[in-house]
Coordinates of C-alpha atoms in Angstrom, one line a residue:
X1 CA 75.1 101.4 141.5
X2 CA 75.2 98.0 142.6
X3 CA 71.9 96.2 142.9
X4 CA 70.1 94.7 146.2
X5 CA 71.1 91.1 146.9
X6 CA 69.2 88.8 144.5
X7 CA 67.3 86.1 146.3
X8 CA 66.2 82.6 144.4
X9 CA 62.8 82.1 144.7
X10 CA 61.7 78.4 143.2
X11 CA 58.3 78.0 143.1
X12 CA 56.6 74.6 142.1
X13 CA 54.2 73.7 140.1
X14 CA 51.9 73.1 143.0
X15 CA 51.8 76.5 144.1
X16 CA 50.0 77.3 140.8
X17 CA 47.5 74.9 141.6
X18 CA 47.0 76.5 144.9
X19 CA 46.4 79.6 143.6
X20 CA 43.8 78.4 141.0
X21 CA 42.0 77.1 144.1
X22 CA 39.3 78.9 146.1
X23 CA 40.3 80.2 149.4
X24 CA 43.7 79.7 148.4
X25 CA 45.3 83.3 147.6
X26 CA 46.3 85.9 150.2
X27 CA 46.4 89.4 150.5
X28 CA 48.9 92.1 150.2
X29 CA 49.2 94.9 152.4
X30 CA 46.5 97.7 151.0
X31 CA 49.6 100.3 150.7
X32 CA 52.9 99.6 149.9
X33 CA 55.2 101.2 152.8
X34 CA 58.1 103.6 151.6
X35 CA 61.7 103.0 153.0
X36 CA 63.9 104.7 155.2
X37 CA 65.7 105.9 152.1
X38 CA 62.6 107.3 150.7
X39 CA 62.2 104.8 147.9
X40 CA 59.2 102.1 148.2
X41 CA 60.8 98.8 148.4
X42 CA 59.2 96.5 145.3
X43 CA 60.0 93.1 144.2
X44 CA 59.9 91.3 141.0
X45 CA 59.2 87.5 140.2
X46 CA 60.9 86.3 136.7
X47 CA 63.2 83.5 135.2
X48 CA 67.0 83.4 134.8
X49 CA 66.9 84.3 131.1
X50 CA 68.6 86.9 128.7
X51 CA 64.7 88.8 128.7
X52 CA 65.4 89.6 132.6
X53 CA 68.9 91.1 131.8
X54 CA 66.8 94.7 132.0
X55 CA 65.6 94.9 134.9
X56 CA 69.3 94.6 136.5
X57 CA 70.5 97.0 134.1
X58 CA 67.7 99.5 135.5
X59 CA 68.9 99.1 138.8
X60 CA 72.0 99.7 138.0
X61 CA 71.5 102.8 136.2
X62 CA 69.8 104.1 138.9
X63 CA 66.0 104.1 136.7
X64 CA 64.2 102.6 138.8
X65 CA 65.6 104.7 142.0
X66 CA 64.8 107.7 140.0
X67 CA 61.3 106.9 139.6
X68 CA 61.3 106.1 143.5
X69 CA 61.6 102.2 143.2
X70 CA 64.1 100.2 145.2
X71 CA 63.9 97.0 143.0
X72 CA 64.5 93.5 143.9
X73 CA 64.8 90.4 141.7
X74 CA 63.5 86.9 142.8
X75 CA 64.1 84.4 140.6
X76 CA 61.6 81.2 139.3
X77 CA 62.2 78.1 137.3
X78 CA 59.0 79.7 134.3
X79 CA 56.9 82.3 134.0
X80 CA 53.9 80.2 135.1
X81 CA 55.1 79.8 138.5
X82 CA 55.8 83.6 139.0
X83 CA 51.9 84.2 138.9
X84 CA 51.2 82.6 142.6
X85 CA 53.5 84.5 144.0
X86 CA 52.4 87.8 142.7
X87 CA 48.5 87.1 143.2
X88 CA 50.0 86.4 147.3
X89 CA 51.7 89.7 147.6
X90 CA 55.6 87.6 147.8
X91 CA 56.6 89.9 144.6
X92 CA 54.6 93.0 143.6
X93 CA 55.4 92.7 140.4
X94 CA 55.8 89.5 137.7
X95 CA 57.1 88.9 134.7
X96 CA 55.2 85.8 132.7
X97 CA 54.8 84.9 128.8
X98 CA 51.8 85.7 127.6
X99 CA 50.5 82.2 127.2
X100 CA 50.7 81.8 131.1
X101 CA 49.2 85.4 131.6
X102 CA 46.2 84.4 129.7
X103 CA 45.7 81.0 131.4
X104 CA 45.8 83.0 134.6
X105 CA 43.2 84.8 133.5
X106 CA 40.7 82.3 132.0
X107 CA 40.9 80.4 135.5
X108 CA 39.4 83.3 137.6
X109 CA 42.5 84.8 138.9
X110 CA 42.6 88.7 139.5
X111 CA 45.9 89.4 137.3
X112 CA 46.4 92.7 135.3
X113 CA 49.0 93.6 132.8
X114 CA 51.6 96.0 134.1
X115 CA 53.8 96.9 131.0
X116 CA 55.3 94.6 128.2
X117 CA 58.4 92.9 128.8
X118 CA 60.0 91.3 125.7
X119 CA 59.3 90.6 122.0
X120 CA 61.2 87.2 119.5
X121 CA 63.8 89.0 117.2
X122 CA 64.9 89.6 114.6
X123 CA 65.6 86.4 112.1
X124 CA 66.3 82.9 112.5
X125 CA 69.8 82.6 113.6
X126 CA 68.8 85.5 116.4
X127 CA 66.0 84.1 118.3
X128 CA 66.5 84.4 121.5
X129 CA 64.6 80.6 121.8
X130 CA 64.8 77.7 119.5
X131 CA 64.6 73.7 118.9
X132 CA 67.6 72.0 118.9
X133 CA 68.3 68.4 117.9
X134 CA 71.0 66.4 117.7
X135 CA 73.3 66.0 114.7
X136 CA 72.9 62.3 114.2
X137 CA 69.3 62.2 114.9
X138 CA 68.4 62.4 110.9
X139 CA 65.9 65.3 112.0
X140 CA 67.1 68.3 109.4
X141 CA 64.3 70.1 108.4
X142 CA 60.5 70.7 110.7
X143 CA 59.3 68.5 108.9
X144 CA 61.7 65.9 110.3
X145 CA 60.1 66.7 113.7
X146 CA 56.6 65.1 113.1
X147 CA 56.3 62.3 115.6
X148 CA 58.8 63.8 117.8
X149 CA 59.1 64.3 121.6
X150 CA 60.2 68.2 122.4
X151 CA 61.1 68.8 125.8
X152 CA 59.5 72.4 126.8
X153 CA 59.9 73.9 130.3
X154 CA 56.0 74.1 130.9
X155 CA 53.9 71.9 129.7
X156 CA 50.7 73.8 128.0
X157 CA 52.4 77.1 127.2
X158 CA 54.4 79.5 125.1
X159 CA 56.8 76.9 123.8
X160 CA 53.8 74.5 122.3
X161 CA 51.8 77.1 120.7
X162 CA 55.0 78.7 119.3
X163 CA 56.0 75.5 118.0
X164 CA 52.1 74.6 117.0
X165 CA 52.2 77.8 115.1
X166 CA 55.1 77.5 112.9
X167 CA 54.0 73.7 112.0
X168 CA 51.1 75.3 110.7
X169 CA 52.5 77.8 108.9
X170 CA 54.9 75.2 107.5
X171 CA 51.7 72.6 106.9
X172 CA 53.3 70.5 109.3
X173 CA 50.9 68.1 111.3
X174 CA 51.1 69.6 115.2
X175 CA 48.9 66.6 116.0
X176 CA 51.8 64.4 115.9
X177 CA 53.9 65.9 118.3
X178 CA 54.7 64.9 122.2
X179 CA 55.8 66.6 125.1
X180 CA 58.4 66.6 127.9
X181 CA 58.3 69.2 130.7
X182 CA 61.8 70.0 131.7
X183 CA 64.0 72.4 133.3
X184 CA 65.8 74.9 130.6
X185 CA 69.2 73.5 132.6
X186 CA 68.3 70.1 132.0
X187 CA 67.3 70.2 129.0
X188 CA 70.8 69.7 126.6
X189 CA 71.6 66.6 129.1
X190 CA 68.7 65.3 128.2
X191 CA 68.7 65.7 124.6
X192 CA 72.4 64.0 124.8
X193 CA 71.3 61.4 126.4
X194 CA 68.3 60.5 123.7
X195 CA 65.5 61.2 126.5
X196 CA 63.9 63.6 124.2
X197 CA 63.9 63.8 120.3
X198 CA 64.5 67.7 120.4
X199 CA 64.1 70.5 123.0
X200 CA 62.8 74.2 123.2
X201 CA 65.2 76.1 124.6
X202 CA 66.0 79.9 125.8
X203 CA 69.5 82.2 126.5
X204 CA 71.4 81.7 128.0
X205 CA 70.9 78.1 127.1
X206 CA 70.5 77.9 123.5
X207 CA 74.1 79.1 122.1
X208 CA 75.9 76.5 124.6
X209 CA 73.6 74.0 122.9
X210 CA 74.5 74.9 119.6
X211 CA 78.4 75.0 121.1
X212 CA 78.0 71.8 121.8
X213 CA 77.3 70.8 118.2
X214 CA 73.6 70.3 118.7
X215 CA 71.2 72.3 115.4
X216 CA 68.9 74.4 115.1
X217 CA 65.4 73.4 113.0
X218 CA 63.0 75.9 114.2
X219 CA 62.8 79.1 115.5
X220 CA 59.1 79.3 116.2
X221 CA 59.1 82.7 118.5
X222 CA 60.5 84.6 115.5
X223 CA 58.9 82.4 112.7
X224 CA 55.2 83.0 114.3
X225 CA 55.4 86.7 116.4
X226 CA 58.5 88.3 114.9
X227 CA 59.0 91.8 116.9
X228 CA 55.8 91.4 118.7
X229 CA 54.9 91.1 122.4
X230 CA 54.7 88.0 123.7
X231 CA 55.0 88.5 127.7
X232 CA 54.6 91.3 130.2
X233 CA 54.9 91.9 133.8
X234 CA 51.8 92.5 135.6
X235 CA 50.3 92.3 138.8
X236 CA 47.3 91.8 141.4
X237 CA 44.3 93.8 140.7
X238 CA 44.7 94.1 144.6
X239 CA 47.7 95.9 144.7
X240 CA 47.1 97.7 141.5
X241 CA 43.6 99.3 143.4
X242 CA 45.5 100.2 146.5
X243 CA 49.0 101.3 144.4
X244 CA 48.4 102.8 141.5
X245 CA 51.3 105.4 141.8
X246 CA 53.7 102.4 142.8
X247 CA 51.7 100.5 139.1
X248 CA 52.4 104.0 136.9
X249 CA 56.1 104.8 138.7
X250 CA 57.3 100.9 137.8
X251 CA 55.6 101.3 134.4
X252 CA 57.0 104.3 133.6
X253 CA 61.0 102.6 134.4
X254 CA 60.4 100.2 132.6
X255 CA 59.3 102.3 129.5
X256 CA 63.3 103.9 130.3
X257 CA 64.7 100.6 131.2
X258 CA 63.6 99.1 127.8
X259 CA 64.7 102.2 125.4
X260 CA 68.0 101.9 127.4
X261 CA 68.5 98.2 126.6
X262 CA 67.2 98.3 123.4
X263 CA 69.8 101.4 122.9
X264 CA 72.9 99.8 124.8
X265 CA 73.1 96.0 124.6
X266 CA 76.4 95.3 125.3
X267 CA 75.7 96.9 128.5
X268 CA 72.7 94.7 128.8
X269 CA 75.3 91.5 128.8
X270 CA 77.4 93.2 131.1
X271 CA 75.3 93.5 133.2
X272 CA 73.9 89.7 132.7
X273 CA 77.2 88.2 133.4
X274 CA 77.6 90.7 136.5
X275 CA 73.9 90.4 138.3
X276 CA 72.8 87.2 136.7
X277 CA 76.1 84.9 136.8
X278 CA 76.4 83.9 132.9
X279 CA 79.6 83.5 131.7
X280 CA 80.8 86.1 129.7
X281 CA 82.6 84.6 126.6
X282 CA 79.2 82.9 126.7
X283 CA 76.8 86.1 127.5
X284 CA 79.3 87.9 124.1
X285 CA 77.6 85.6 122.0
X286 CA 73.9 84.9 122.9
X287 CA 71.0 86.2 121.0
X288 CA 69.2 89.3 122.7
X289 CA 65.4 89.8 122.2
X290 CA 63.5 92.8 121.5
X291 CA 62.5 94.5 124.2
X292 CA 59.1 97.0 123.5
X293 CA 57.1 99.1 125.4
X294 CA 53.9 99.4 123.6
X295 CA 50.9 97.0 124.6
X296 CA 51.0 94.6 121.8
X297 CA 47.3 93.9 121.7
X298 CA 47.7 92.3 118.4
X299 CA 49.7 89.6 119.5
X300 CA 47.9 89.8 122.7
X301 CA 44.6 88.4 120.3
X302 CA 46.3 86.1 118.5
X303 CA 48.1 84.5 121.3
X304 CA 44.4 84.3 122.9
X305 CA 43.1 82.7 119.9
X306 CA 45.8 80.3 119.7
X307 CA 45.3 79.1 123.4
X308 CA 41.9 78.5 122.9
X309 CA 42.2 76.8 119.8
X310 CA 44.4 74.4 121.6
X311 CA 42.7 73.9 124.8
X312 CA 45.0 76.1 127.2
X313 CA 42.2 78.6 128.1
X314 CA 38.9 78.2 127.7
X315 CA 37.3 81.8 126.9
X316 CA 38.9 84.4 124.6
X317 CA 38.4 87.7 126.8
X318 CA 36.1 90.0 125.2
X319 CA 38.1 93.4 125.9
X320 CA 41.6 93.2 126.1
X321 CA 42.5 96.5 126.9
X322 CA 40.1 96.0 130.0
X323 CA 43.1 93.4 131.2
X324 CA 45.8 96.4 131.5
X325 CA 46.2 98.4 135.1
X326 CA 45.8 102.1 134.2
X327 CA 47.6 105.0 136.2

């Protein structure tokens, strides 16, 4: 079944500030409105990575029509920037990390966790993110990358505390390091070039980076929440009040959708290099995260901690169930 056209939504940092501003967010409609086809038209924010490969695939497979959904995909350059247009109404739906969920939250704005939407697996060499450097920059071990500047593609997110993590579990001194907000895209020119002294970076970006003879020293998703949640899509506490069949039906594909690219994943690539436009001697070769479907409220508490330890949110919430929609 082929899948609505995809349309590329960029949203800027600015909207984020927006949103985090009084007066600033709109509504959505109360109901969502079902379609001529008898399927309620819903759209989803989320980046051009490997972890949005599932959501195609469920279109394709026909879950999400099944469970009355007619999906569409708009794309964003991070997961932070997704959140403003979900709190508008723009997307229904949104996928974000769990660092940029949490942020969300701590500033005031009325976000509720829909159903988890990826997890770092399984060793090393298959993280699905990593830090590259170059081969000549006589960084060949973390603790090479003291003192270094690591490009990251938000600035006060996933990628630092992942990275702040593993340096602590490795001893290292996190103190030491600087950061460079970039692109993903941008990022391996940049790290050519000598703008940066290493760089974070996700599939479908990381194996052309290490094609390109660039090396891996860290893995920090895998090497500090191996297997374990670490972002979900979610939505208004708006439209969850006014939708909660629309909340439970999209929940519920996505529990399918998961199992189903968990279960199948060259399908998943197929489907990446078909929907998503990656190359496919490239897409045969990229590392594929787990992809869970229970709430992960470990993780969930330990990313919290870790935020607030490092001055991303201000207030670990109290009861973290209490931040899930329920059907």
């Amino acid at each position: 079944m082929p899948s609505r056209a995809t349309r590329l939504a960029i949203a800027s940092a600015a909207a984020l500030t927006l949103a985090l501003l009084p007066g600033c967010q709109s509504t959505e409609p109360d109901a969502a409105a079902e379609g001529p086809d008898g399927l309620t038209p819903v759209s989803v924010g989320t980046i051009n990575a490997i972890l949005s490969a599932p959501l195609f695939l469920g279109i394709e497979e026909g879950v999400f029509a099944e469970h009355g959904l007619d999906l569409e995909v708009n794309f964003a350059d991070g997961g932070a920037a997704v959140i403003p247009s979900v709190l508008s109404g723009d997307n229904e739906f949104g996928y974000s990390n769990t660092v940029s969920q949490l942020a969300a939250i701590d500033g005031g704005l009325p976000l509720t966790f829909v159903h988890s939407a990826w997890a770092p697996c399984c060793s090393f060499d298959e993280d699905d993110h990593g830090v590259l450097v170059r081969p000549d920059s006589g960084i060949t071990e973390p603790a090479d990358l003291e003192g270094a500047n690591i490009a990251v593609n938000t600035l006060h997110n996933i990628g630092e505390v992942h990275i702040r993590l593993a340096f602590a579990d490795l001893g290292l001194d996190d103190s030491t390091l600087t950061w460079t907000q970039l692109p993903f895209s941008d990022m391996t020119a940049a790290l050519e070039r000598g703008d940066v002294d290493a760089i974070w970076v996700s599939e479908p970006f990381l194996t052309p980076g290490l094609d390109a003879g660039f090396e891996r020293v860290l893995s920090p998703g895998v090497q500090s929440f191996s297997g374990e949640v670490s972002g979900y899509y979610s939505t208004s506490d708006s439209f969850a009040a006014a939708n909660p069949e629309v909340v439970s039906a999209f929940s519920a594909a996505m529990t399918e959708v998961n199992e189903l690219a968990e279960a199948e994943p060259e399908r998943l690539r197929e489907v990446a290099v078909e929907e998503m436009g990656y190359d496919a001697e490239t897409m045969a070769r990229v590392n594929v995260p787990g992809f869970p479907n229970d709430d992960g409220l470990d993780a969930l508490r330990r990313y919290a901690d870790a935020s607030a330890e490092y001055g991303i949110i201000q207030t670990v919430p109290d009861d973290l169930e209490a931040l899930f929609a329920t059907s």
